Amino acid sequence: MMQARSYSSISIFGRKCKTTTAVLHSGWLVLFVCLLVASSLQADTIASANRLILEGKYDAARTLLDEASRAATGDESAKIDKMQEGLRSYRATQNKSEGSPLIIDLPTKPMIEPVPKDTRPNPIPEPPVERSPYPGRIITLGGYAGCWSVASSYQSPYEVQGLLISTSWPAADIKRFKDAGYIISSIAGDENEWAVVMSRYKDRQQRMQYTYGPAPVDERMQSWIADAWNKGYLITSVAGFAQRWVVVITSGTGWGRQRFTEPGSYKKEWVQRRMDEGYHITSAAGDAQMGAGAALVDTYLIVATQGTGWGAQTGSARMTREVFRPWLKSKRDSMIPATFLGFKDTPGAFFSAGPPFATGWGYLLSASTARLLEWSKAQRIEESTP
């Protein structure tokens, strides 16, 4: 049975290279969508064509534009001709790139960090991995307030770490860690409580990194991510639920193209298609919970990435606790966790063979905040700032 959580409203406030070849990443497609929005055509035609393009239904978008062209005159006709020419050009290069399913959502005023272009060499060489008997370092964190799941490994690339837990997004504390050479290596949580793992690499090389949110995955976030992709950044962590999400982008990952789902019900078929295409699930968040009026709030955000260098991957969301725990234990000897997601009665995870970390990891499941802090201190990970 699902764990019940009560919200006052479904629209929740206060709650988380090689990339230049991706379809939605291209500057042209972003411009094309903007042209659609700027057009003086009827609003329903604009919305329909825009939605078709974002969903990758280019033939349907072309048909809609052809119909609009027959009724257009003057400047409108010239704009439509330009859109049609752009769409034809884009389809000609479609085999070299690929789009991401995104949505248009409610407007917001999230915390936005501007993203400068990363001009450093990419990819950054892999940091040295040295086995030491103690301590372990957190390699992935998932869950929500009062129900955290975390895994650690002795063979991580992290020298030192800090754990921040706060009922609001801890922007000021994150900045203090970043000023000391740390970056965000994992995030989890929702509007009730956020958990952020700050890590400093053993090679002491600080990656460039920026965050967006907490906010909806709306058109503004879409544009911000597309701009980041074009500048050599990729999504490395996501967290959140319903309409409040945090997205972390980082440079120098050495990964390839990237896609992610719109927040919504868990899309098992989409995940399997990405795996079949050589993607790995590199970050995920979300849950299926009871909201206001006993209505089901089913929202997941899944990030898939090519070129990670990881081995075979397996995983899913919305398991039962009876299935999840023995399944997780069965992976201990051959795979490592890439990401945790879900809540107490709807847990999930994705496991990969091979990099980024070796086997021999430990874990803590469905832990309270107090238990997570106790565990992290035993790992010599303190809830403090440098």
XYZ file of C-alpha atoms in Angstrom:
386
model
C 0.000 0.000 0.000
C 1.258 3.475 -0.811
C 2.528 5.725 1.922
C 0.124 8.645 2.344
C 1.461 12.183 2.388
C -0.829 15.169 2.632
C -0.357 18.329 0.571
C -2.409 21.497 0.703
C -2.316 21.766 -3.081
C -1.205 19.681 -6.028
C 0.732 22.715 -7.303
C 3.367 22.685 -4.570
C 5.458 25.693 -3.565
C 8.554 25.905 -1.439
C 9.882 22.377 -2.117
C 14.896 19.966 -6.734
C 31.699 17.761 -24.926
C 29.755 15.642 -26.718
C 26.526 17.284 -25.911
C 26.455 19.780 -28.774
C 25.057 17.101 -31.101
C 21.809 16.474 -29.184
C 18.623 17.446 -31.029
C 16.987 19.712 -28.520
C 20.436 20.996 -27.613
C 20.893 22.613 -31.012
C 20.605 26.355 -31.137
C 18.414 26.045 -34.242
C 15.685 24.009 -32.575
C 15.487 26.409 -29.622
C 15.240 29.305 -32.103
C 12.594 27.404 -34.070
C 10.438 26.931 -30.979
C 10.879 30.621 -30.123
C 9.760 31.575 -33.648
C 6.639 29.481 -33.154
C 5.875 31.282 -29.913
C 6.579 34.695 -31.468
C 4.354 34.036 -34.507
C 1.062 35.890 -34.834
C -0.805 32.715 -35.818
C -3.749 31.546 -33.724
C -2.754 30.502 -30.214
C -4.122 26.977 -30.603
C -2.142 26.474 -33.828
C 1.037 27.750 -32.146
C 0.544 25.558 -29.093
C -0.241 22.505 -31.200
C 2.769 22.930 -33.502
C 5.077 23.716 -30.575
C 3.902 20.614 -28.715
C 4.342 18.407 -31.784
C 7.938 19.601 -32.223
C 8.826 19.080 -28.556
C 7.346 15.573 -28.752
C 9.356 14.779 -31.887
C 6.259 14.526 -34.132
C 7.854 16.462 -36.977
C 5.652 15.122 -39.784
C 2.536 16.230 -37.930
C 4.134 19.638 -37.274
C 4.968 19.976 -40.975
C 1.357 19.162 -41.931
C 0.041 21.734 -39.471
C 2.387 24.399 -40.851
C 1.421 23.519 -44.439
C -2.242 24.050 -43.558
C -1.462 27.353 -41.854
C 0.603 28.451 -44.860
C -2.365 28.188 -47.209
C -4.322 30.719 -45.127
C -1.417 33.066 -44.344
C -0.456 36.248 -46.214
C 2.282 38.859 -46.088
C 4.621 38.725 -43.106
C 2.831 35.689 -41.681
C 3.443 33.774 -44.873
C 7.145 34.710 -44.825
C 7.492 33.560 -41.214
C 5.811 30.241 -41.961
C 8.072 29.741 -44.967
C 11.092 30.315 -42.734
C 9.758 27.822 -40.156
C 9.140 25.223 -42.842
C 12.627 25.742 -44.271
C 14.112 25.357 -40.793
C 12.152 22.176 -40.152
C 13.311 20.678 -43.453
C 16.921 21.569 -42.609
C 16.561 20.075 -39.170
C 15.096 16.813 -40.481
C 18.058 16.518 -42.848
C 20.426 16.410 -39.858
C 18.128 14.349 -37.642
C 20.292 11.242 -37.833
C 23.104 13.118 -36.094
C 21.118 14.246 -33.079
C 18.157 13.454 -30.911
C 15.511 15.375 -28.955
C 14.314 15.231 -25.363
C 10.633 15.011 -24.366
C 9.868 18.177 -22.415
C 6.752 19.996 -21.289
C 5.402 23.502 -20.972
C 4.317 24.106 -17.390
C 3.354 26.847 -14.952
C 5.526 30.000 -14.836
C 7.734 30.539 -11.803
C 10.566 32.621 -10.447
C 13.115 29.961 -9.496
C 16.649 30.413 -8.321
C 18.610 30.465 -11.597
C 22.381 30.471 -11.960
C 23.593 31.846 -15.326
C 25.648 29.319 -17.223
C 28.897 30.571 -18.801
C 30.532 28.563 -21.550
C 33.045 26.027 -20.250
C 36.270 26.679 -22.173
C 38.419 24.101 -20.392
C 39.539 20.851 -22.078
C 36.860 18.175 -22.077
C 36.712 15.460 -20.952
C 38.641 15.862 -17.700
C 40.818 12.802 -17.030
C 39.349 10.287 -14.619
C 40.470 10.957 -11.018
C 42.699 8.315 -9.430
C 40.802 5.700 -7.417
C 42.679 4.405 -4.383
C 41.366 1.764 -2.007
C 41.597 2.688 1.632
C 40.152 0.809 4.611
C 38.275 3.883 5.878
C 36.259 5.978 5.339
C 33.624 5.322 2.678
C 32.155 8.102 0.568
C 28.562 8.605 -0.564
C 28.128 7.632 -4.209
C 24.358 8.117 -4.502
C 21.502 9.472 -2.394
C 17.754 9.285 -2.914
C 14.409 9.545 -1.160
C 12.633 12.190 0.888
C 12.327 13.532 4.427
C 12.216 10.654 6.885
C 12.892 8.053 4.212
C 16.409 8.376 2.757
C 18.305 5.707 0.821
C 22.058 6.066 0.425
C 25.043 4.027 -0.761
C 28.751 4.506 -0.054
C 31.956 3.029 -1.443
C 35.578 2.929 -0.316
C 36.606 3.176 -3.959
C 35.084 6.542 -4.834
C 36.984 9.464 -6.397
C 36.055 11.743 -3.482
C 38.580 12.917 -0.929
C 36.218 14.585 1.550
C 32.466 15.185 1.738
C 29.857 17.203 3.557
C 26.149 16.497 3.982
C 23.628 19.346 4.088
C 20.030 18.733 5.187
C 17.568 21.617 5.213
C 13.831 22.324 4.967
C 14.639 24.922 2.282
C 17.144 24.681 -0.560
C 20.511 25.444 1.185
C 21.945 27.803 -1.449
C 24.176 29.766 0.940
C 25.754 26.631 2.457
C 26.289 25.144 -0.994
C 28.155 28.296 -2.019
C 30.452 28.062 1.011
C 31.327 24.495 0.086
C 31.912 25.446 -3.540
C 34.240 28.243 -2.458
C 36.285 25.549 -0.667
C 36.578 23.418 -3.818
C 33.562 21.127 -3.438
C 30.794 20.378 -5.928
C 27.350 18.810 -5.573
C 27.746 15.072 -6.165
C 24.214 13.959 -5.197
C 20.888 15.489 -4.170
C 17.534 14.187 -2.944
C 14.356 15.437 -1.318
C 11.289 17.540 -1.975
C 9.518 20.605 -0.565
C 9.614 19.208 2.971
C 13.361 18.585 3.191
C 16.383 18.643 0.870
C 19.595 16.643 1.263
C 22.741 17.655 -0.613
C 26.062 15.798 -0.724
C 29.041 18.112 -1.330
C 32.247 16.385 -2.465
C 35.822 17.345 -3.226
C 37.671 15.135 -5.696
C 40.953 13.477 -4.817
C 42.552 15.161 -7.834
C 41.426 18.548 -6.357
C 40.091 19.618 -9.758
C 36.879 21.576 -9.319
C 34.285 21.103 -12.025
C 32.134 24.049 -13.101
C 28.582 23.557 -11.859
C 25.245 25.387 -11.679
C 21.745 24.690 -10.357
C 18.169 25.589 -11.300
C 15.241 25.499 -8.902
C 13.368 24.524 -6.891
C 10.939 25.111 -9.766
C 8.646 23.376 -12.269
C 10.149 21.790 -15.372
C 8.638 24.517 -17.541
C 9.703 26.344 -20.702
C 12.216 28.482 -18.786
C 13.943 25.438 -17.335
C 13.863 23.798 -20.763
C 15.674 26.758 -22.329
C 18.205 26.887 -19.480
C 19.047 23.192 -19.914
C 19.312 23.522 -23.696
C 21.690 26.465 -23.268
C 23.743 24.488 -20.755
C 23.988 21.487 -23.104
C 25.248 23.733 -25.889
C 27.949 25.106 -23.570
C 29.355 21.721 -22.573
C 27.389 20.971 -19.395
C 25.283 17.912 -18.609
C 22.676 17.105 -15.952
C 24.419 15.257 -13.114
C 21.757 15.312 -10.374
C 18.000 15.821 -10.080
C 15.666 15.841 -7.089
C 12.103 16.854 -6.349
C 8.460 15.940 -6.675
C 5.262 17.209 -8.342
C 5.955 20.818 -9.461
C 9.183 21.550 -7.526
C 12.447 20.185 -8.919
C 16.138 20.979 -8.673
C 18.446 20.259 -11.605
C 22.255 20.324 -11.287
C 24.450 20.698 -14.386
C 28.197 20.054 -14.420
C 30.987 20.448 -16.963
C 33.791 18.024 -17.709
C 31.819 14.795 -17.309
C 33.138 13.323 -20.559
C 29.665 11.914 -21.290
C 27.751 12.061 -24.573
C 24.256 13.150 -25.541
C 21.512 13.268 -22.947
C 17.726 12.973 -22.708
C 15.180 13.194 -19.904
C 11.473 12.600 -19.396
C 8.909 15.194 -18.545
C 7.715 14.883 -14.937
C 4.845 12.417 -14.997
C 3.977 8.792 -14.440
C 6.890 6.355 -14.569
C 7.597 5.514 -18.238
C 8.974 1.988 -18.199
C 8.913 1.684 -21.994
C 10.835 4.968 -22.422
C 13.523 3.750 -20.018
C 13.878 0.435 -21.827
C 14.144 2.139 -25.233
C 16.926 4.378 -23.959
C 18.817 1.378 -22.569
C 18.418 -0.403 -25.911
C 19.922 2.682 -27.593
C 23.012 2.624 -25.389
C 21.953 5.159 -22.778
C 22.421 4.735 -19.034
C 20.094 6.145 -16.369
C 22.473 8.570 -14.663
C 20.025 10.380 -12.383
C 16.396 9.973 -11.373
C 13.869 11.231 -8.836
C 10.171 11.027 -8.198
C 7.487 9.004 -6.510
C 3.866 7.873 -6.625
C 2.108 9.249 -3.555
C -1.314 10.251 -2.294
C -1.869 14.010 -2.452
C -4.733 16.336 -1.482
C -8.143 14.716 -1.492
C -6.605 11.212 -1.775
C -5.610 11.959 -5.382
C -2.591 10.096 -6.749
C 0.385 12.335 -7.509
C 2.582 10.287 -9.832
C 5.663 12.228 -10.981
C 9.085 10.964 -12.010
C 12.008 12.712 -13.705
C 14.481 10.320 -15.377
C 17.783 11.382 -16.986
C 19.409 9.106 -19.584
C 22.947 9.646 -20.901
C 25.109 8.098 -23.619
C 28.878 7.706 -23.559
C 29.194 7.121 -19.819
C 31.574 4.184 -20.148
C 29.458 2.188 -17.716
C 28.668 -1.478 -18.159
C 25.283 -3.192 -18.423
C 22.466 -1.549 -16.480
C 19.252 -2.729 -14.881
C 16.652 -1.127 -12.672
C 13.115 0.116 -12.221
C 10.826 2.268 -10.059
C 7.645 1.619 -8.078
C 8.719 -1.721 -6.628
C 7.320 -3.036 -3.360
C 9.550 -3.230 -0.297
C 9.223 -7.022 -0.367
C 10.662 -7.115 -3.906
C 13.123 -4.234 -3.593
C 15.310 -5.321 -0.680
C 16.208 -8.843 -1.895
C 16.643 -7.491 -5.433
C 19.095 -4.862 -4.153
C 21.059 -7.434 -2.156
C 21.345 -9.639 -5.258
C 23.305 -6.861 -7.009
C 25.951 -6.463 -4.319
C 28.625 -8.680 -5.900
C 28.392 -7.601 -9.520
C 26.886 -4.093 -9.818
C 26.870 -0.680 -8.158
C 23.924 1.726 -7.606
C 23.729 4.632 -10.038
C 20.662 6.247 -8.474
C 17.927 5.667 -5.890
C 14.389 6.987 -6.270
C 10.933 6.586 -4.760
C 9.618 6.521 -1.214
C 9.072 3.898 1.494
C 6.347 1.875 -0.231
C 7.361 2.645 -3.828
C 11.172 2.303 -3.895
C 13.334 1.985 -6.989
C 16.940 2.063 -8.153
C 19.189 1.626 -11.179
C 22.377 -0.433 -11.038
C 25.334 -0.504 -13.421
C 28.215 -2.892 -13.935
C 31.708 -1.421 -14.058
C 32.485 2.310 -13.676
C 32.084 4.817 -12.127
C 32.909 2.940 -8.915
C 34.068 -0.551 -8.052
C 32.006 -3.132 -6.209
C 32.087 -3.501 -2.446
C 29.621 -0.797 -1.465
C 27.421 -0.400 1.590
C 23.938 1.033 1.882
C 21.260 2.417 4.192
C 17.578 2.163 3.161
C 14.436 4.070 4.214
C 16.315 5.886 6.978
C 15.038 8.770 9.061
C 16.930 12.059 8.902
C 18.426 11.397 12.347
C 19.569 7.938 11.253
C 21.085 9.328 8.035
C 23.066 11.903 10.012
C 24.245 9.250 12.457
C 25.335 7.021 9.588
C 27.099 9.863 7.767
C 29.084 10.814 10.850
C 30.249 7.206 11.170
C 31.510 7.625 7.612
C 33.285 10.858 8.689
C 30.825 12.917 6.651
C 29.691 15.892 8.697
C 26.650 18.131 8.342
C 28.743 21.290 8.383
C 30.368 23.869 6.165
C 34.134 24.221 5.604
